[in-house]
Short mmCIF file of N, CA, C and O in Angstrom, two decimals:
data_model
loop_
_atom_site.label_atom_id
_atom_site.label_comp_id
_atom_site.label_asym_id
_atom_site.label_seq_id
_atom_site.Cartn_x
_atom_site.Cartn_y
_atom_site.Cartn_z
N MET A 141 100.15 76.34 42.34
CA MET A 141 99.20 77.80 41.87
C MET A 141 99.79 78.45 40.95
O MET A 141 98.68 78.22 39.77
N ILE A 142 100.55 79.36 41.28
CA ILE A 142 101.03 79.95 40.24
C ILE A 142 102.11 79.61 39.22
O ILE A 142 103.17 78.93 39.38
N LYS A 143 102.01 79.75 38.16
CA LYS A 143 102.48 78.59 37.00
C LYS A 143 103.92 79.61 36.41
O LYS A 143 104.81 79.35 36.49
N LYS A 144 103.45 80.74 36.09
CA LYS A 144 104.15 82.10 35.48
C LYS A 144 103.81 83.54 35.50
O LYS A 144 102.64 83.54 36.04
N VAL A 145 104.63 84.18 35.72
CA VAL A 145 104.53 85.69 35.18
C VAL A 145 103.95 85.29 33.76
O VAL A 145 104.72 85.39 32.97
N ASP A 146 102.57 85.58 33.58
CA ASP A 146 102.25 85.60 32.01
C ASP A 146 102.57 87.01 31.06
O ASP A 146 103.07 86.59 30.77
N HIS A 147 101.99 88.25 31.76
CA HIS A 147 102.07 89.44 31.31
C HIS A 147 102.48 90.54 32.15
O HIS A 147 101.80 90.32 33.43
N ILE A 148 103.26 91.42 31.84
CA ILE A 148 102.58 93.00 32.34
C ILE A 148 102.33 93.54 31.72
O ILE A 148 102.51 94.23 30.39
N GLY A 149 101.35 94.33 32.29
CA GLY A 149 100.07 95.46 31.27
C GLY A 149 100.72 96.72 31.66
O GLY A 149 101.04 97.15 32.29
N ILE A 150 100.68 97.20 30.92
CA ILE A 150 101.17 98.60 30.40
C ILE A 150 100.20 99.93 30.00
O ILE A 150 99.97 99.55 28.90
N ALA A 151 99.94 101.11 30.78
CA ALA A 151 98.81 101.60 30.22
C ALA A 151 99.62 102.71 29.42
O ALA A 151 100.56 102.97 29.69
N VAL A 152 99.16 102.93 28.24
CA VAL A 152 99.88 103.75 27.33
C VAL A 152 98.69 104.85 26.61
O VAL A 152 97.53 104.54 26.53
N LYS A 153 98.97 106.30 26.35
CA LYS A 153 97.95 106.49 25.43
C LYS A 153 97.92 106.42 24.27
O LYS A 153 96.76 106.70 23.65
N SER A 154 98.81 105.63 23.45
CA SER A 154 98.88 105.41 21.83
C SER A 154 99.74 104.48 21.68
O SER A 154 101.05 104.59 21.82
N LEU A 155 99.35 103.54 20.97
CA LEU A 155 99.92 102.04 20.48
C LEU A 155 100.89 102.72 19.63
O LEU A 155 101.99 102.07 19.55
N GLU A 156 100.27 103.60 18.24
CA GLU A 156 100.57 104.04 17.06
C GLU A 156 102.33 104.58 17.79
O GLU A 156 103.39 104.40 17.18
N GLN A 157 101.62 105.48 19.01
CA GLN A 157 103.50 106.15 19.00
C GLN A 157 104.36 105.38 20.07
O GLN A 157 105.75 105.54 20.17
N THR A 158 104.01 104.52 21.00
CA THR A 158 104.51 103.80 21.56
C THR A 158 105.30 102.35 21.48
O THR A 158 106.33 102.18 21.46
N LEU A 159 104.60 101.55 20.46
CA LEU A 159 105.05 100.48 19.76
C LEU A 159 106.66 100.47 19.37
O LEU A 159 107.38 99.71 19.49
N PRO A 160 106.98 101.44 18.44
CA PRO A 160 108.08 101.80 18.16
C PRO A 160 109.43 101.40 19.03
O PRO A 160 110.48 100.95 18.89
N PHE A 161 109.08 102.21 20.06
CA PHE A 161 110.17 101.98 21.25
C PHE A 161 110.09 100.34 21.61
O PHE A 161 111.12 99.51 21.65
N TYR A 162 109.07 99.46 21.68
CA TYR A 162 109.32 98.36 22.10
C TYR A 162 109.71 97.28 20.76
O TYR A 162 110.43 96.13 20.89
N THR A 163 109.20 97.74 19.62
CA THR A 163 109.59 96.47 18.66
C THR A 163 110.94 97.26 18.29
O THR A 163 112.10 96.38 17.62
N ASP A 164 111.42 98.58 17.46
CA ASP A 164 112.58 98.85 16.75
C ASP A 164 113.61 98.91 17.71
O ASP A 164 114.82 98.89 17.87
N ILE A 165 113.18 99.66 18.82
CA ILE A 165 114.47 99.73 20.09
C ILE A 165 114.94 98.83 20.80
O ILE A 165 116.14 98.07 20.89
N LEU A 166 113.61 97.96 21.54
CA LEU A 166 113.88 97.12 22.01
C LEU A 166 114.08 95.42 21.34
O LEU A 166 114.31 94.71 21.83
N LYS A 167 113.61 95.54 20.47
CA LYS A 167 113.77 94.53 19.49
C LYS A 167 112.68 93.35 19.81
O LYS A 167 112.80 92.33 19.78
N LEU A 168 111.49 93.74 20.48
CA LEU A 168 110.44 92.61 20.73
C LEU A 168 109.71 92.52 19.73
O LEU A 168 109.24 93.14 19.19
N SER A 169 109.19 91.14 19.70
CA SER A 169 108.37 90.92 18.87
C SER A 169 106.77 90.83 19.24
O SER A 169 106.56 90.52 20.06
N LEU A 170 105.99 91.59 17.83
CA LEU A 170 104.94 92.06 18.41
C LEU A 170 104.08 90.67 18.19
O LEU A 170 104.03 90.29 16.74
N LEU A 171 103.44 90.34 18.68
CA LEU A 171 102.47 88.92 18.93
C LEU A 171 101.36 89.06 18.37
O LEU A 171 100.86 88.45 17.58
N GLY A 172 100.71 90.50 18.23
CA GLY A 172 99.32 90.76 18.09
C GLY A 172 98.74 92.01 18.51
O GLY A 172 98.76 92.13 19.56
N VAL A 173 97.77 92.67 17.61
CA VAL A 173 96.82 93.94 18.28
C VAL A 173 95.38 93.35 18.34
O VAL A 173 94.94 92.80 17.10
N GLU A 174 94.88 93.46 19.45
CA GLU A 174 93.06 93.50 19.60
C GLU A 174 92.28 94.34 20.24
O GLU A 174 93.18 94.90 21.09
N GLU A 175 91.24 94.78 19.94
CA GLU A 175 90.37 95.36 20.83
C GLU A 175 89.41 94.21 21.94
O GLU A 175 89.33 93.45 21.54
N VAL A 176 89.65 94.98 23.24
CA VAL A 176 88.75 94.28 24.30
C VAL A 176 87.52 95.31 24.26
O VAL A 176 88.07 96.22 25.29
N ASP A 177 86.23 95.21 23.64
CA ASP A 177 85.51 96.19 23.76
C ASP A 177 84.83 96.03 25.32
O ASP A 177 84.72 97.22 25.61
N SER A 178 84.86 94.66 25.62
CA SER A 178 84.47 95.09 27.18
C SER A 178 84.96 95.65 27.83
O SER A 178 84.68 96.42 29.14
N GLN A 179 86.22 95.73 27.90
CA GLN A 179 87.22 96.42 28.99
C GLN A 179 87.33 97.95 28.31
O GLN A 179 88.20 98.77 28.56
N LYS A 180 87.30 98.04 27.19
CA LYS A 180 87.38 99.72 26.29
C LYS A 180 88.88 99.80 25.85
O LYS A 180 89.44 100.72 26.33
N VAL A 181 89.78 98.75 25.63
CA VAL A 181 91.00 98.79 25.46
C VAL A 181 91.14 98.20 24.14
O VAL A 181 90.75 97.28 23.58
N LYS A 182 92.60 98.74 23.66
CA LYS A 182 92.95 98.14 22.69
C LYS A 182 94.67 97.51 22.98
O LYS A 182 94.69 98.46 23.53
N VAL A 183 94.45 96.44 22.57
CA VAL A 183 95.78 95.85 23.41
C VAL A 183 96.50 95.30 22.32
O VAL A 183 96.57 94.86 21.26
N ALA A 184 98.03 95.42 22.89
CA ALA A 184 99.32 94.94 21.90
C ALA A 184 99.86 94.06 22.53
O ALA A 184 100.49 94.63 23.59
N PHE A 185 100.38 92.41 22.01
CA PHE A 185 101.21 91.96 22.90
C PHE A 185 102.28 91.80 22.47
O PHE A 185 102.53 91.65 21.00
N LEU A 186 103.44 91.73 23.27
CA LEU A 186 104.99 92.14 22.55
C LEU A 186 105.65 90.43 23.50
O LEU A 186 105.53 90.25 24.76
N LYS A 187 106.59 89.87 22.86
CA LYS A 187 107.31 88.77 23.37
C LYS A 187 108.45 89.40 24.06
O LYS A 187 109.36 89.67 23.38
N ALA A 188 108.46 88.85 25.11
CA ALA A 188 109.37 89.19 25.98
C ALA A 188 110.37 87.92 26.61
O ALA A 188 109.95 87.30 27.82
N GLY A 189 110.82 87.21 25.99
CA GLY A 189 111.44 85.85 26.70
C GLY A 189 109.64 85.16 26.80
O GLY A 189 109.28 84.57 26.04
N GLU A 190 109.81 84.30 28.35
CA GLU A 190 109.14 83.44 28.70
C GLU A 190 107.31 84.36 28.72
O GLU A 190 106.55 83.76 29.10
N THR A 191 107.73 85.94 29.46
CA THR A 191 106.92 86.65 29.79
C THR A 191 106.53 87.85 28.30
O THR A 191 107.06 87.65 27.41
N LYS A 192 105.19 87.88 28.60
CA LYS A 192 104.72 89.19 27.36
C LYS A 192 104.45 90.46 28.25
O LYS A 192 104.24 90.24 29.11
N ILE A 193 104.63 91.30 27.52
CA ILE A 193 104.17 92.63 27.76
C ILE A 193 103.00 92.82 27.01
O ILE A 193 102.90 92.84 25.86
N GLU A 194 102.09 93.77 27.57
CA GLU A 194 100.66 93.53 27.32
C GLU A 194 100.33 95.44 27.28
O GLU A 194 100.47 96.08 28.35
N LEU A 195 100.52 96.28 26.46
CA LEU A 195 100.23 98.01 26.53
C LEU A 195 99.19 97.61 25.95
O LEU A 195 97.78 97.00 25.10
N LEU A 196 98.16 98.61 26.91
CA LEU A 196 96.97 99.06 26.67
C LEU A 196 96.51 99.99 26.89
O LEU A 196 96.89 101.23 27.37
N GLU A 197 95.83 100.85 25.84
CA GLU A 197 95.44 101.77 25.06
C GLU A 197 93.61 102.00 25.33
O GLU A 197 93.56 101.11 24.85
N PRO A 198 93.44 103.12 25.66
CA PRO A 198 91.98 102.98 25.99
C PRO A 198 91.51 103.53 24.73
O PRO A 198 92.42 104.23 23.99
N THR A 199 90.33 102.95 24.43
CA THR A 199 89.37 103.51 23.09
C THR A 199 88.19 104.40 23.42
O THR A 199 87.85 104.86 22.44
N THR A 200 88.00 104.66 24.72
CA THR A 200 87.14 105.85 25.40
C THR A 200 87.55 106.54 26.76
O THR A 200 88.64 105.66 27.20
N GLU A 201 86.90 107.27 27.02
CA GLU A 201 87.37 108.18 28.12
C GLU A 201 86.91 107.66 29.36
O GLU A 201 87.09 107.67 30.15
N GLU A 202 85.90 106.78 28.99
CA GLU A 202 84.90 105.90 29.82
C GLU A 202 85.59 104.05 30.53
O GLU A 202 85.50 103.75 31.33
N SER A 203 87.12 104.41 29.47
CA SER A 203 87.91 103.05 30.27
C SER A 203 88.63 103.13 31.37
O SER A 203 89.14 104.06 31.75
N PRO A 204 88.77 102.23 32.11
CA PRO A 204 89.42 102.12 33.26
C PRO A 204 91.17 102.69 32.97
O PRO A 204 91.68 103.08 33.79
N ILE A 205 91.13 102.07 31.78
CA ILE A 205 92.86 102.49 31.30
C ILE A 205 92.79 103.96 31.22
O ILE A 205 94.15 104.85 31.74
N ALA A 206 91.95 104.53 31.00
CA ALA A 206 91.96 106.14 30.77
C ALA A 206 91.70 106.62 31.92
O ALA A 206 92.43 108.00 32.23
N ALA A 207 91.18 106.26 33.16
CA ALA A 207 91.00 106.93 33.99
C ALA A 207 92.18 106.43 35.10
O ALA A 207 92.91 107.38 35.77
N PHE A 208 92.91 105.59 34.76
CA PHE A 208 94.16 105.19 35.39
C PHE A 208 94.99 106.04 35.13
O PHE A 208 96.14 106.94 35.40
N ILE A 209 95.47 106.50 33.68
CA ILE A 209 96.43 107.24 33.06
C ILE A 209 96.26 108.79 33.09
O ILE A 209 97.02 109.49 33.65
N ALA A 210 94.93 109.02 33.61
CA ALA A 210 94.31 110.42 34.25
C ALA A 210 94.89 110.99 35.38
O ALA A 210 95.69 111.44 35.51
N LYS A 211 94.84 109.70 36.19
CA LYS A 211 95.29 109.65 37.84
C LYS A 211 96.67 109.72 38.13
O LYS A 211 97.57 110.32 38.69
N ARG A 212 97.37 108.63 37.28
CA ARG A 212 99.04 108.13 37.45
C ARG A 212 99.58 108.48 36.62
O ARG A 212 101.09 108.34 36.70
N GLY A 213 99.03 108.64 35.21
CA GLY A 213 100.39 108.81 34.23
C GLY A 213 100.21 107.22 33.52
O GLY A 213 99.74 106.46 34.20
N GLU A 214 100.98 107.30 32.13
CA GLU A 214 101.31 106.12 31.21
C GLU A 214 102.19 105.44 32.57
O GLU A 214 102.97 105.59 33.30
N GLY A 215 102.44 103.87 32.30
CA GLY A 215 103.10 103.05 33.02
C GLY A 215 102.88 101.79 33.31
O GLY A 215 101.32 101.39 33.02
N ILE A 216 102.95 100.92 34.44
CA ILE A 216 103.11 99.94 34.88
C ILE A 216 101.58 99.76 35.12
O ILE A 216 101.21 100.28 36.08
N HIS A 217 100.62 99.17 34.63
CA HIS A 217 99.48 98.68 35.35
C HIS A 217 98.76 98.03 36.23
O HIS A 217 98.21 97.62 37.07
N HIS A 218 99.45 96.59 35.58
CA HIS A 218 99.13 95.56 36.55
C HIS A 218 100.16 94.05 36.01
O HIS A 218 100.99 94.40 34.55
N ILE A 219 100.43 93.39 37.54
CA ILE A 219 101.17 91.99 36.76
C ILE A 219 100.54 90.87 36.71
O ILE A 219 99.25 90.65 37.67
N ALA A 220 100.10 90.22 35.60
CA ALA A 220 99.53 88.94 35.45
C ALA A 220 99.65 87.75 35.66
O ALA A 220 101.43 87.53 34.96
N LEU A 221 99.21 86.89 36.53
CA LEU A 221 99.77 85.37 36.68
C LEU A 221 99.17 84.31 35.80
O LEU A 221 98.00 84.49 36.06
N GLY A 222 99.89 83.55 35.70
CA GLY A 222 99.08 82.46 35.12
C GLY A 222 98.53 81.18 35.82
O GLY A 222 99.57 81.01 36.78
N VAL A 223 97.59 81.01 35.70
CA VAL A 223 97.00 79.84 36.86
C VAL A 223 96.12 78.83 35.80
O VAL A 223 96.17 79.16 34.93
N THR A 224 95.91 77.75 36.75
CA THR A 224 95.07 76.83 36.04
C THR A 224 93.89 76.82 37.07
O THR A 224 94.12 77.37 37.93
N SER A 225 92.80 76.42 36.87
CA SER A 225 91.76 76.35 37.72
C SER A 225 91.26 77.49 38.12
O SER A 225 91.51 77.90 39.91
N ILE A 226 91.28 78.34 37.31
CA ILE A 226 91.33 79.91 38.00
C ILE A 226 89.74 80.23 39.02
O ILE A 226 90.08 80.82 40.00
N GLU A 227 88.57 79.58 38.98
CA GLU A 227 87.77 79.62 39.52
C GLU A 227 88.24 79.13 41.15
O GLU A 227 87.47 79.81 42.54
N LYS A 228 88.98 77.85 41.41
CA LYS A 228 89.78 77.29 42.14
C LYS A 228 90.45 78.37 43.07
O LYS A 228 90.63 78.61 44.37
N ARG A 229 90.97 79.39 42.56
CA ARG A 229 92.26 80.08 42.76
C ARG A 229 91.74 81.27 43.52
O ARG A 229 92.07 81.84 44.48
N ILE A 230 90.94 82.19 42.93
CA ILE A 230 90.00 83.03 43.44
C ILE A 230 89.19 82.51 44.64
O ILE A 230 89.24 83.37 45.59
N ALA A 231 88.40 81.25 44.99
CA ALA A 231 88.05 80.84 46.24
C ALA A 231 89.14 81.02 47.24
O ALA A 231 89.19 81.23 48.23
N ASP A 232 90.52 80.12 46.76
CA ASP A 232 91.59 80.34 47.61
C ASP A 232 92.04 81.33 48.00
O ASP A 232 92.42 81.94 49.00
N ILE A 233 92.14 82.65 47.07
CA ILE A 233 92.69 83.52 47.46
C ILE A 233 91.66 84.46 48.44
O ILE A 233 92.21 85.22 49.50
N LYS A 234 90.22 84.37 48.07
CA LYS A 234 89.21 84.79 48.76
C LYS A 234 89.67 84.71 50.41
O LYS A 234 88.87 84.93 51.69
N GLU A 235 89.76 83.08 50.66
CA GLU A 235 89.65 82.42 51.88
C GLU A 235 90.80 82.99 52.71
O GLU A 235 90.82 82.82 54.17
N HIS A 236 91.96 83.48 52.26
CA HIS A 236 93.31 84.10 52.45
C HIS A 236 92.52 85.32 53.14
O HIS A 236 93.69 86.44 53.14
N GLY A 237 91.36 85.88 52.72
CA GLY A 237 91.31 87.47 53.17
C GLY A 237 91.51 88.38 52.12
O GLY A 237 91.84 90.06 52.47
N ILE A 238 91.92 88.19 51.13
CA ILE A 238 92.13 89.01 49.63
C ILE A 238 90.96 89.43 49.03
O ILE A 238 90.31 88.64 48.64
N ARG A 239 91.07 90.48 49.28
CA ARG A 239 89.79 91.35 48.58
C ARG A 239 89.76 91.36 46.88
O ARG A 239 90.71 91.22 46.37
N MET A 240 88.75 91.01 46.12
CA MET A 240 88.62 90.16 44.82
C MET A 240 88.16 91.64 43.95
O MET A 240 87.56 91.84 44.40
N ILE A 241 88.46 92.24 42.78
CA ILE A 241 87.37 92.95 41.93
C ILE A 241 86.46 92.28 41.30
O ILE A 241 85.51 92.31 41.50
N ASP A 242 87.22 91.23 40.67
CA ASP A 242 86.50 90.11 40.09
C ASP A 242 86.16 88.65 40.96
O ASP A 242 86.90 88.15 41.31
N ASP A 243 84.70 88.35 41.41
CA ASP A 243 84.92 87.30 42.21
C ASP A 243 84.37 86.01 41.39
O ASP A 243 84.52 84.79 41.63
N GLN A 244 84.09 86.32 40.01
CA GLN A 244 83.97 85.28 38.80
C GLN A 244 84.98 86.05 37.53
O GLN A 244 85.16 87.15 37.40
N PRO A 245 85.68 84.81 37.18
CA PRO A 245 86.33 84.91 35.69
C PRO A 245 85.13 85.93 34.70
O PRO A 245 84.26 85.23 34.44
N ARG A 246 86.09 86.35 34.16
CA ARG A 246 85.17 87.05 32.92
C ARG A 246 86.65 87.24 31.89
O ARG A 246 87.57 86.68 31.91
N LEU A 247 85.77 87.29 30.22
CA LEU A 247 86.62 87.30 29.24
C LEU A 247 87.77 88.29 29.30
O LEU A 247 87.38 89.14 29.32
N GLY A 248 88.70 87.88 28.95
CA GLY A 248 90.23 89.01 28.49
C GLY A 248 90.61 88.62 27.11
O GLY A 248 89.94 88.25 26.36
N ALA A 249 91.41 89.72 26.74
CA ALA A 249 92.43 89.36 25.37
C ALA A 249 92.75 87.90 25.18
O ALA A 249 93.05 86.98 26.13
N GLY A 250 92.85 87.89 24.15
CA GLY A 250 93.34 86.51 23.69
C GLY A 250 92.29 85.27 24.06
O GLY A 250 92.60 84.19 23.92
N GLY A 251 91.49 85.64 24.45
CA GLY A 251 90.12 84.51 24.85
C GLY A 251 90.36 84.14 26.46
O GLY A 251 90.10 83.24 27.11
N ALA A 252 91.53 84.91 27.32
CA ALA A 252 91.68 84.09 28.51
C ALA A 252 91.15 84.68 29.30
O ALA A 252 90.01 85.50 29.22
N GLN A 253 90.55 83.78 30.54
CA GLN A 253 89.44 84.05 31.76
C GLN A 253 90.39 84.93 32.41
O GLN A 253 91.42 84.40 33.36
N ILE A 254 90.06 86.26 33.04
CA ILE A 254 90.82 86.54 33.99
C ILE A 254 90.09 87.28 35.19
O ILE A 254 88.23 87.17 35.32
N ALA A 255 90.76 87.60 35.99
CA ALA A 255 89.84 88.18 37.30
C ALA A 255 91.07 89.16 38.23
O ALA A 255 92.74 88.52 37.98
N PHE A 256 90.57 90.22 38.29
CA PHE A 256 91.93 90.85 39.22
C PHE A 256 91.45 90.75 40.64
O PHE A 256 90.42 90.57 41.38
N MET A 257 92.62 91.06 41.36
CA MET A 257 92.50 91.60 43.20
C MET A 257 92.73 92.76 43.02
O MET A 257 93.13 93.35 42.54
N HIS A 258 92.05 93.00 44.03
CA HIS A 258 91.92 94.49 44.53
C HIS A 258 93.37 95.36 45.29
O HIS A 258 93.76 94.11 46.18
N PRO A 259 94.18 95.83 44.77
CA PRO A 259 95.67 96.33 44.94
C PRO A 259 95.14 96.74 46.55
O PRO A 259 96.72 96.61 47.23
N LYS A 260 94.32 97.39 47.25
CA LYS A 260 94.30 97.53 48.50
C LYS A 260 94.67 96.10 49.42
O LYS A 260 95.05 96.32 50.87
N SER A 261 94.46 95.14 49.03
CA SER A 261 94.95 93.65 49.43
C SER A 261 96.09 93.32 49.32
O SER A 261 96.46 92.46 49.83
N THR A 262 96.90 93.89 48.21
CA THR A 262 98.15 93.46 47.83
C THR A 262 99.17 94.49 47.87
O THR A 262 99.96 94.47 46.85
N ALA A 263 99.18 95.05 48.90
CA ALA A 263 100.14 96.42 49.16
C ALA A 263 100.11 96.95 47.97
O ALA A 263 101.82 97.64 47.42
N GLY A 264 99.35 97.50 47.43
CA GLY A 264 99.41 98.59 46.16
C GLY A 264 99.34 98.30 44.50
O GLY A 264 99.38 99.07 43.55
N VAL A 265 99.69 96.55 44.65
CA VAL A 265 99.66 95.98 43.18
C VAL A 265 98.64 95.40 42.42
O VAL A 265 97.68 94.62 43.44
N LEU A 266 98.57 95.56 41.63
CA LEU A 266 97.26 95.11 40.61
C LEU A 266 97.48 93.94 40.19
O LEU A 266 98.29 93.86 39.19
N PHE A 267 96.99 92.52 40.57
CA PHE A 267 97.45 91.35 40.55
C PHE A 267 96.16 91.05 39.38
O PHE A 267 95.43 91.08 39.88
N GLU A 268 96.59 90.42 38.48
CA GLU A 268 95.68 89.38 37.43
C GLU A 268 95.84 88.19 37.63
O GLU A 268 96.59 87.89 37.23
N LEU A 269 94.53 87.55 37.71
CA LEU A 269 94.79 85.91 37.38
C LEU A 269 94.46 85.71 36.34
O LEU A 269 93.52 86.49 35.85
N CYS A 270 95.26 84.62 35.21
CA CYS A 270 95.03 84.66 34.13
C CYS A 270 95.02 83.30 33.87
O CYS A 270 95.99 82.57 33.72
N GLU A 271 93.85 82.65 33.07
CA GLU A 271 93.51 80.96 32.68
C GLU A 271 93.69 81.16 31.31
O GLU A 271 92.25 81.78 30.87
N LYS A 272 94.54 80.91 30.56
CA LYS A 272 94.50 80.50 29.05
C LYS A 272 93.83 79.29 28.66
O LYS A 272 94.44 78.01 29.00
N LYS A 273 93.33 78.87 27.46
CA LYS A 273 92.74 77.61 27.11
C LYS A 273 94.36 77.02 26.81
O LYS A 273 95.12 77.37 26.62
N GLY A 274 94.28 75.52 27.49
CA GLY A 274 94.68 74.48 27.21
C GLY A 274 96.28 74.34 28.79
O GLY A 274 96.55 73.77 28.73
N MET A 275 95.89 75.69 29.38
CA MET A 275 96.84 75.56 30.56
C MET A 275 95.91 74.39 31.66
O MET A 275 95.13 74.63 31.67
N LYS A 276 96.05 73.28 32.08
CA LYS A 276 95.94 72.24 33.02
C LYS A 276 96.53 72.19 34.02
O LYS A 276 97.46 72.60 34.25
N GLU A 277 95.62 71.82 35.00
CA GLU A 277 96.46 71.79 36.73
C GLU A 277 97.28 70.42 36.65
O GLU A 277 96.75 69.46 35.85
N GLN A 278 98.50 70.61 37.16
CA GLN A 278 99.24 69.28 37.28
C GLN A 278 98.88 68.82 38.77
O GLN A 278 98.49 69.36 39.52
#
């Protein structure tokens, strides 16, 4: 069901101020930066072995990331799990009584199909299901 930890999302106030820590000090490779207008964020992906780190900067005060930072400060926002057949995974998770934020997949960064589980159903952790093009069920 779960193929891997795809990425760890970290909420930051500024990519410009935060990226040098990851690239210059931790020596992680920057894979790219993009804006996800639907989520009102600018994201930067960094390679950390098999897993990526996704830095999330809000682009407006209405961004869910802006609200997260205002409430909790900068830090870990979510853990994304790489899956295949995301629709089947959502249905299976719901059958087990887990509340979903997204009952249907939606478009995320890098063209991935994503869906979030509600942290009230997962011991306070915001989990994201993430299906990327090319991931096939085995």
